Structures are given as structure tokens and as C-alpha cells.
Amino acid sequence: MWTIAIFGLASGILLDVLVGLLGSRRNIGFGWAFIISVFFTPLIGLIAVLLSSQLPAGSEPKYGCLGYSFGCLGTIFLVLIATALLAGALALLLPII
């Protein structure tokens, strides 16, 4: 049961980071896209990103300090959750072997 909850949380964080990366190429920026998708849902965050206008050609993506921090935290949590899932799967398989 915990494995399903952890997988759901990991996939949610991954989707939030992906929405944030899409937002970095638009006026909304990574940070706001990430925060909207965390507090609401990744679908609402994606709609907010798609409603935002694109950055002019040749301009840098807008990650910002807040976006970079949230992206790093999201990646760290994703790695920790993936490690917990792997440890849980090994704990289930080892008694069988």
C-alpha cells in the first residue's frame, strides 16, 4: 500500500517538474508554473503554462532563483522516493529468493 502512495507522489513531483520546465520557455517562468502545478494539479499548471505567452525568440529560459531551488528539491525528492521504491521491491523479492 505504501508503495502505491510513494509511486503516486514520485510521479506527481515528476509531472510538476516537467510542467515547470515547459513554463521556463514562457512568460510564466519555471517557478510559478511549478508552484501552480504543486498547489493545484499538474493539469491546471499545464493549462496556465499554455495560456501564458511564449518568450521572444533567442531569449534565455526563465528559471529564476525560486524555480531553480524547487527544481533541485523536486529532483532530490524524486531520487529519494525512487530509492525507497527500489529498497521496498528488494525487500519483497529477497525472501522469495
CSV table of C-alpha atoms in Angstrom, one decimal:
chain,number,residue,atom,x,y,z
A,1,MET,CA,0.0,0.0,0.0
A,2,TRP,CA,2.8,2.4,0.8
A,3,THR,CA,4.5,1.6,-2.5
A,4,ILE,CA,1.5,2.9,-4.4
A,5,ALA,CA,1.4,6.1,-2.4
A,6,ILE,CA,5.1,6.7,-2.8
A,7,PHE,CA,4.8,6.0,-6.6
A,8,GLY,CA,2.0,8.4,-6.8
A,9,LEU,CA,4.0,11.1,-5.0
A,10,ALA,CA,7.0,10.5,-7.2
A,11,SER,CA,5.1,10.7,-10.4
A,12,GLY,CA,3.3,13.8,-9.2
A,13,ILE,CA,6.6,15.5,-8.4
A,14,LEU,CA,8.0,14.4,-11.8
A,15,LEU,CA,4.9,15.9,-13.6
A,16,ASP,CA,5.3,19.1,-11.6
A,17,VAL,CA,8.9,19.5,-12.6
A,18,LEU,CA,8.0,18.8,-16.3
A,19,VAL,CA,5.3,21.5,-16.2
A,20,GLY,CA,7.8,23.8,-14.7
A,21,LEU,CA,10.3,23.1,-17.5
A,22,LEU,CA,7.6,23.9,-20.0
A,23,GLY,CA,6.9,27.1,-18.2
A,24,SER,CA,10.5,28.2,-18.3
A,25,ARG,CA,10.1,28.8,-22.1
A,26,ARG,CA,7.1,31.1,-21.5
A,27,ASN,CA,6.5,34.3,-19.6
A,28,ILE,CA,5.2,32.5,-16.5
A,29,GLY,CA,8.6,31.0,-15.8
A,30,PHE,CA,9.6,27.8,-14.1
A,31,GLY,CA,8.9,28.9,-10.5
A,32,TRP,CA,5.3,30.0,-11.0
A,33,ALA,CA,4.5,27.0,-13.2
A,34,PHE,CA,5.9,24.6,-10.7
A,35,ILE,CA,4.1,26.2,-7.7
A,36,ILE,CA,0.7,26.3,-9.6
A,37,SER,CA,1.1,22.6,-10.5
A,38,VAL,CA,2.1,21.6,-6.9
A,39,PHE,CA,-0.8,23.5,-5.2
A,40,PHE,CA,-3.5,22.6,-7.7
A,41,THR,CA,-2.7,19.8,-10.1
A,42,PRO,CA,-0.2,19.3,-13.0
A,43,LEU,CA,-3.1,19.6,-15.4
A,44,ILE,CA,-4.1,23.1,-14.1
A,45,GLY,CA,-0.4,24.0,-14.2
A,46,LEU,CA,-0.1,22.9,-17.8
A,47,ILE,CA,-3.2,24.9,-18.7
A,48,ALA,CA,-1.7,28.0,-17.0
A,49,VAL,CA,1.6,27.4,-18.9
A,50,LEU,CA,-0.2,27.1,-22.2
A,51,LEU,CA,-2.2,30.3,-21.6
A,52,SER,CA,1.0,32.2,-20.9
A,53,SER,CA,2.6,33.8,-23.9
A,54,GLN,CA,5.9,32.4,-25.3
A,55,LEU,CA,9.2,34.2,-24.7
A,56,PRO,CA,10.7,36.0,-27.7
A,57,ALA,CA,13.0,34.0,-30.0
A,58,GLY,CA,16.6,33.9,-28.7
A,59,SER,CA,15.8,34.8,-25.1
A,60,GLU,CA,17.0,32.8,-22.2
A,61,PRO,CA,14.6,30.4,-20.3
A,62,LYS,CA,13.2,31.9,-17.1
A,63,TYR,CA,14.2,29.5,-14.3
A,64,GLY,CA,14.7,32.1,-11.6
A,65,CYS,CA,16.1,31.5,-8.1
A,66,LEU,CA,12.8,30.1,-6.8
A,67,GLY,CA,12.4,27.9,-9.8
A,68,TYR,CA,15.9,26.5,-9.6
A,69,SER,CA,15.5,25.8,-5.9
A,70,PHE,CA,12.2,24.0,-6.4
A,71,GLY,CA,13.6,22.0,-9.3
A,72,CYS,CA,16.6,20.9,-7.2
A,73,LEU,CA,14.3,19.9,-4.3
A,74,GLY,CA,12.0,18.1,-6.6
A,75,THR,CA,14.8,16.2,-8.1
A,76,ILE,CA,16.2,15.3,-4.7
A,77,PHE,CA,12.8,14.0,-3.5
A,78,LEU,CA,12.4,12.1,-6.7
A,79,VAL,CA,15.7,10.3,-6.2
A,80,LEU,CA,14.9,9.6,-2.6
A,81,ILE,CA,11.5,8.2,-3.5
A,82,ALA,CA,12.9,6.1,-6.3
A,83,THR,CA,15.5,4.7,-3.8
A,84,ALA,CA,12.7,3.8,-1.3
A,85,LEU,CA,10.8,2.1,-4.0
A,86,LEU,CA,13.8,0.1,-5.1
A,87,ALA,CA,14.5,-0.9,-1.4
A,88,GLY,CA,10.9,-1.9,-0.9
A,89,ALA,CA,11.0,-4.0,-4.1
A,90,LEU,CA,14.2,-5.7,-3.0
A,91,ALA,CA,12.8,-6.4,0.5
A,92,LEU,CA,9.8,-8.1,-1.2
A,93,LEU,CA,11.9,-10.1,-3.5
A,94,LEU,CA,14.7,-11.3,-1.2
A,95,PRO,CA,12.5,-13.6,1.0
A,96,ILE,CA,11.4,-15.3,-2.2
A,97,ILE,CA,15.0,-16.0,-3.4
